[in-house]
PDB file of C-alpha atoms in Angstrom:
ATOM      1  CA  UNK A   1      83.828 -79.515 -87.475  1.00  0.00           C
ATOM      2  CA  UNK A   2      87.398 -78.457 -86.996  1.00  0.00           C
ATOM      3  CA  UNK A   3      90.696 -79.651 -88.326  1.00  0.00           C
ATOM      4  CA  UNK A   4      93.843 -79.227 -86.337  1.00  0.00           C
ATOM      5  CA  UNK A   5      97.329 -79.818 -87.611  1.00  0.00           C
ATOM      6  CA  UNK A   6     100.008 -80.447 -85.051  1.00  0.00           C
ATOM      7  CA  UNK A   7     103.603 -79.575 -85.795  1.00  0.00           C
ATOM      8  CA  UNK A   8     105.162 -81.803 -83.187  1.00  0.00           C
ATOM      9  CA  UNK A   9     108.556 -80.187 -83.688  1.00  0.00           C
ATOM     10  CA  UNK A  10     107.127 -76.895 -82.419  1.00  0.00           C
ATOM     11  CA  UNK A  11     105.744 -78.044 -79.068  1.00  0.00           C
ATOM     12  CA  UNK A  12     108.974 -76.947 -77.430  1.00  0.00           C
ATOM     13  CA  UNK A  13     108.108 -73.381 -78.460  1.00  0.00           C
ATOM     14  CA  UNK A  14     104.635 -73.439 -76.854  1.00  0.00           C
ATOM     15  CA  UNK A  15     103.928 -70.635 -74.425  1.00  0.00           C
ATOM     16  CA  UNK A  16     102.521 -71.207 -70.940  1.00  0.00           C
ATOM     17  CA  UNK A  17      98.899 -70.801 -72.028  1.00  0.00           C
ATOM     18  CA  UNK A  18      99.325 -73.372 -74.829  1.00  0.00           C
ATOM     19  CA  UNK A  19     101.011 -75.778 -72.400  1.00  0.00           C
ATOM     20  CA  UNK A  20      97.774 -75.897 -70.406  1.00  0.00           C
ATOM     21  CA  UNK A  21      95.705 -77.218 -73.343  1.00  0.00           C
ATOM     22  CA  UNK A  22      94.708 -80.806 -73.917  1.00  0.00           C
ATOM     23  CA  UNK A  23      96.076 -80.642 -77.463  1.00  0.00           C
ATOM     24  CA  UNK A  24      99.530 -79.794 -76.098  1.00  0.00           C
ATOM     25  CA  UNK A  25      99.450 -82.763 -73.703  1.00  0.00           C
ATOM     26  CA  UNK A  26      98.425 -85.162 -76.467  1.00  0.00           C
ATOM     27  CA  UNK A  27     101.115 -83.745 -78.761  1.00  0.00           C
ATOM     28  CA  UNK A  28     103.709 -84.353 -76.023  1.00  0.00           C
ATOM     29  CA  UNK A  29     102.460 -87.905 -75.584  1.00  0.00           C
ATOM     30  CA  UNK A  30     102.645 -88.608 -79.307  1.00  0.00           C
ATOM     31  CA  UNK A  31     106.097 -87.089 -79.689  1.00  0.00           C
ATOM     32  CA  UNK A  32     107.676 -88.524 -76.530  1.00  0.00           C
ATOM     33  CA  UNK A  33     111.126 -89.909 -77.212  1.00  0.00           C
ATOM     34  CA  UNK A  34     111.768 -91.577 -73.855  1.00  0.00           C
ATOM     35  CA  UNK A  35     109.704 -94.209 -72.041  1.00  0.00           C
ATOM     36  CA  UNK A  36     109.984 -92.283 -68.792  1.00  0.00           C
ATOM     37  CA  UNK A  37     108.329 -89.254 -70.360  1.00  0.00           C
ATOM     38  CA  UNK A  38     105.671 -91.499 -71.867  1.00  0.00           C
ATOM     39  CA  UNK A  39     104.948 -93.115 -68.496  1.00  0.00           C
ATOM     40  CA  UNK A  40     104.702 -89.709 -66.854  1.00  0.00           C
ATOM     41  CA  UNK A  41     102.224 -88.566 -69.499  1.00  0.00           C
ATOM     42  CA  UNK A  42     100.218 -91.764 -69.001  1.00  0.00           C
ATOM     43  CA  UNK A  43      99.609 -90.828 -65.381  1.00  0.00           C
ATOM     44  CA  UNK A  44      97.574 -87.741 -66.368  1.00  0.00           C
ATOM     45  CA  UNK A  45      94.319 -89.506 -67.136  1.00  0.00           C
ATOM     46  CA  UNK A  46      92.826 -92.895 -67.970  1.00  0.00           C
ATOM     47  CA  UNK A  47      92.771 -92.274 -71.739  1.00  0.00           C
ATOM     48  CA  UNK A  48      96.433 -91.439 -71.949  1.00  0.00           C
ATOM     49  CA  UNK A  49      97.174 -94.364 -69.656  1.00  0.00           C
ATOM     50  CA  UNK A  50      95.406 -96.698 -72.099  1.00  0.00           C
ATOM     51  CA  UNK A  51      97.390 -95.256 -74.998  1.00  0.00           C
ATOM     52  CA  UNK A  52     100.663 -95.770 -73.136  1.00  0.00           C
ATOM     53  CA  UNK A  53      99.720 -99.373 -72.270  1.00  0.00           C
ATOM     54  CA  UNK A  54      98.908-100.083 -75.907  1.00  0.00           C
ATOM     55  CA  UNK A  55     102.180 -98.488 -77.049  1.00  0.00           C
ATOM     56  CA  UNK A  56     104.106-100.611 -74.548  1.00  0.00           C
ATOM     57  CA  UNK A  57     102.343-103.729 -75.687  1.00  0.00           C
ATOM     58  CA  UNK A  58     102.964-103.030 -79.364  1.00  0.00           C
ATOM     59  CA  UNK A  59     106.610-102.150 -78.847  1.00  0.00           C
ATOM     60  CA  UNK A  60     107.371-104.993 -76.426  1.00  0.00           C
ATOM     61  CA  UNK A  61     109.176-107.000 -79.051  1.00  0.00           C
ATOM     62  CA  UNK A  62     109.384-107.462 -82.779  1.00  0.00           C
ATOM     63  CA  UNK A  63     107.318-110.686 -82.849  1.00  0.00           C
ATOM     64  CA  UNK A  64     104.516-109.118 -80.839  1.00  0.00           C
ATOM     65  CA  UNK A  65     104.515-106.047 -83.099  1.00  0.00           C
ATOM     66  CA  UNK A  66     104.303-108.311 -86.129  1.00  0.00           C
ATOM     67  CA  UNK A  67     101.403-110.245 -84.565  1.00  0.00           C
ATOM     68  CA  UNK A  68      99.588-107.031 -83.743  1.00  0.00           C
ATOM     69  CA  UNK A  69      99.937-105.658 -87.261  1.00  0.00           C
ATOM     70  CA  UNK A  70      98.967-109.010 -88.763  1.00  0.00           C
ATOM     71  CA  UNK A  71      95.819-109.164 -86.604  1.00  0.00           C
ATOM     72  CA  UNK A  72      94.894-105.618 -87.579  1.00  0.00           C
ATOM     73  CA  UNK A  73      95.284-106.441 -91.281  1.00  0.00           C
ATOM     74  CA  UNK A  74      93.312-109.687 -90.885  1.00  0.00           C
ATOM     75  CA  UNK A  75      90.492-107.815 -89.144  1.00  0.00           C
ATOM     76  CA  UNK A  76      90.384-105.169 -91.875  1.00  0.00           C
ATOM     77  CA  UNK A  77      90.334-107.898 -94.539  1.00  0.00           C
ATOM     78  CA  UNK A  78      87.570-109.747 -92.697  1.00  0.00           C
ATOM     79  CA  UNK A  79      85.503-106.557 -92.378  1.00  0.00           C
ATOM     80  CA  UNK A  80      86.005-105.810 -96.062  1.00  0.00           C
ATOM     81  CA  UNK A  81      84.966-109.340 -97.082  1.00  0.00           C
ATOM     82  CA  UNK A  82      81.893-109.187 -94.869  1.00  0.00           C
ATOM     83  CA  UNK A  83      80.869-105.877 -96.459  1.00  0.00           C
ATOM     84  CA  UNK A  84      81.350-107.397 -99.921  1.00  0.00           C
ATOM     85  CA  UNK A  85      79.350-110.504 -98.981  1.00  0.00           C
ATOM     86  CA  UNK A  86      76.581-108.382 -97.530  1.00  0.00           C
ATOM     87  CA  UNK A  87      76.399-106.300-100.704  1.00  0.00           C
ATOM     88  CA  UNK A  88      76.376-109.455-102.838  1.00  0.00           C
ATOM     89  CA  UNK A  89      73.645-110.938-100.651  1.00  0.00           C
ATOM     90  CA  UNK A  90      71.552-107.804-100.964  1.00  0.00           C
ATOM     91  CA  UNK A  91      71.955-107.802-104.752  1.00  0.00           C
ATOM     92  CA  UNK A  92      71.053-111.509-104.942  1.00  0.00           C
ATOM     93  CA  UNK A  93      68.023-110.902-102.737  1.00  0.00           C
ATOM     94  CA  UNK A  94      66.884-108.066-104.969  1.00  0.00           C
ATOM     95  CA  UNK A  95      67.346-110.248-108.046  1.00  0.00           C
ATOM     96  CA  UNK A  96      65.420-113.156-106.490  1.00  0.00           C
ATOM     97  CA  UNK A  97      62.676-110.764-105.420  1.00  0.00           C
ATOM     98  CA  UNK A  98      62.372-109.423-108.976  1.00  0.00           C
ATOM     99  CA  UNK A  99      62.233-112.958-110.379  1.00  0.00           C
ATOM    100  CA  UNK A 100      59.559-113.985-107.879  1.00  0.00           C
ATOM    101  CA  UNK A 101      57.515-110.881-108.662  1.00  0.00           C
ATOM    102  CA  UNK A 102      57.766-111.615-112.396  1.00  0.00           C
ATOM    103  CA  UNK A 103      56.634-115.205-111.802  1.00  0.00           C
ATOM    104  CA  UNK A 104      53.722-113.966-109.721  1.00  0.00           C
ATOM    105  CA  UNK A 105      52.755-111.492-112.453  1.00  0.00           C
ATOM    106  CA  UNK A 106      52.927-114.168-115.189  1.00  0.00           C
ATOM    107  CA  UNK A 107      50.848-116.503-113.050  1.00  0.00           C
ATOM    108  CA  UNK A 108      48.229-113.760-112.620  1.00  0.00           C
ATOM    109  CA  UNK A 109      48.206-113.173-116.388  1.00  0.00           C
ATOM    110  CA  UNK A 110      47.724-116.896-117.037  1.00  0.00           C
ATOM    111  CA  UNK A 111      44.849-117.109-114.564  1.00  0.00           C
ATOM    112  CA  UNK A 112      43.182-113.963-115.884  1.00  0.00           C
ATOM    113  CA  UNK A 113      43.477-115.294-119.456  1.00  0.00           C
ATOM    114  CA  UNK A 114      41.861-118.537-118.365  1.00  0.00           C
ATOM    115  CA  UNK A 115      39.034-116.515-116.792  1.00  0.00           C
ATOM    116  CA  UNK A 116      38.648-114.361-119.911  1.00  0.00           C
ATOM    117  CA  UNK A 117      39.960-111.222-118.176  1.00  0.00           C
ATOM    118  CA  UNK A 118      43.137-110.691-120.206  1.00  0.00           C
ATOM    119  CA  UNK A 119      42.132-107.152-121.250  1.00  0.00           C
ATOM    120  CA  UNK A 120      41.696-106.158-117.595  1.00  0.00           C
ATOM    121  CA  UNK A 121      45.209-107.404-116.839  1.00  0.00           C
ATOM    122  CA  UNK A 122      46.766-104.741-119.047  1.00  0.00           C
ATOM    123  CA  UNK A 123      44.845-102.037-117.189  1.00  0.00           C
ATOM    124  CA  UNK A 124      46.489-103.102-113.907  1.00  0.00           C
ATOM    125  CA  UNK A 125      49.953-102.120-115.122  1.00  0.00           C
ATOM    126  CA  UNK A 126      49.854 -98.611-113.657  1.00  0.00           C
ATOM    127  CA  UNK A 127      47.625 -99.306-110.642  1.00  0.00           C
ATOM    128  CA  UNK A 128      49.484-101.127-107.873  1.00  0.00           C
ATOM    129  CA  UNK A 129      46.456-101.097-105.562  1.00  0.00           C
ATOM    130  CA  UNK A 130      44.255-102.856-108.139  1.00  0.00           C
ATOM    131  CA  UNK A 131      47.072-105.262-108.982  1.00  0.00           C
ATOM    132  CA  UNK A 132      47.376-106.288-105.313  1.00  0.00           C
ATOM    133  CA  UNK A 133      43.591-106.705-105.188  1.00  0.00           C
ATOM    134  CA  UNK A 134      43.754-109.087-108.178  1.00  0.00           C
ATOM    135  CA  UNK A 135      46.617-111.024-106.525  1.00  0.00           C
ATOM    136  CA  UNK A 136      44.385-111.550-103.474  1.00  0.00           C
ATOM    137  CA  UNK A 137      41.403-112.418-105.653  1.00  0.00           C
ATOM    138  CA  UNK A 138      43.424-115.112-107.439  1.00  0.00           C
ATOM    139  CA  UNK A 139      45.163-116.127-104.193  1.00  0.00           C
ATOM    140  CA  UNK A 140      48.679-115.316-105.389  1.00  0.00           C
TER     141      UNK A 140
END
C-alpha cells in the first residue's frame, strides 16, 4: 500500500522525468484552470476523457450541479438506510431464531416429561448431537 500526497502548486516545478509520470498528468488534470487545458488533458486516454466529461457535465450550470449533488446525497442516504435495514433484519432474524429454538426446546422438555424422561433431558444440555437426536425422535 502506498500513500501519495500531491502538492498541486508544485507541479510547475516538476523536472522532465517527473513530467513523464502518470501522477504528474493526473495532477495537471486536477489542477487545470482553463477548459482548453482540461480538454487537452482529456485527449490523453479514455479515463481522463471520462473525468473531463463528468467535470463538464457537473459544471454545465448551477441547477445541474445542484441536481448532481442532490442525487449523490440521496444515493448515500439510500445506501445508509439499506445497510441499517439489513442490520435490523439480521438482528430480528437472530431474535426470532432464538425464540423458535427456545420453543422447540420447551416442547421437547414437555414431551420428555410426559414420557417420563425428564432426567434425561437435563443430560442433553451439553450434547448437541444427542439433543438433535431427541428432536428427531420426538419429531420436532
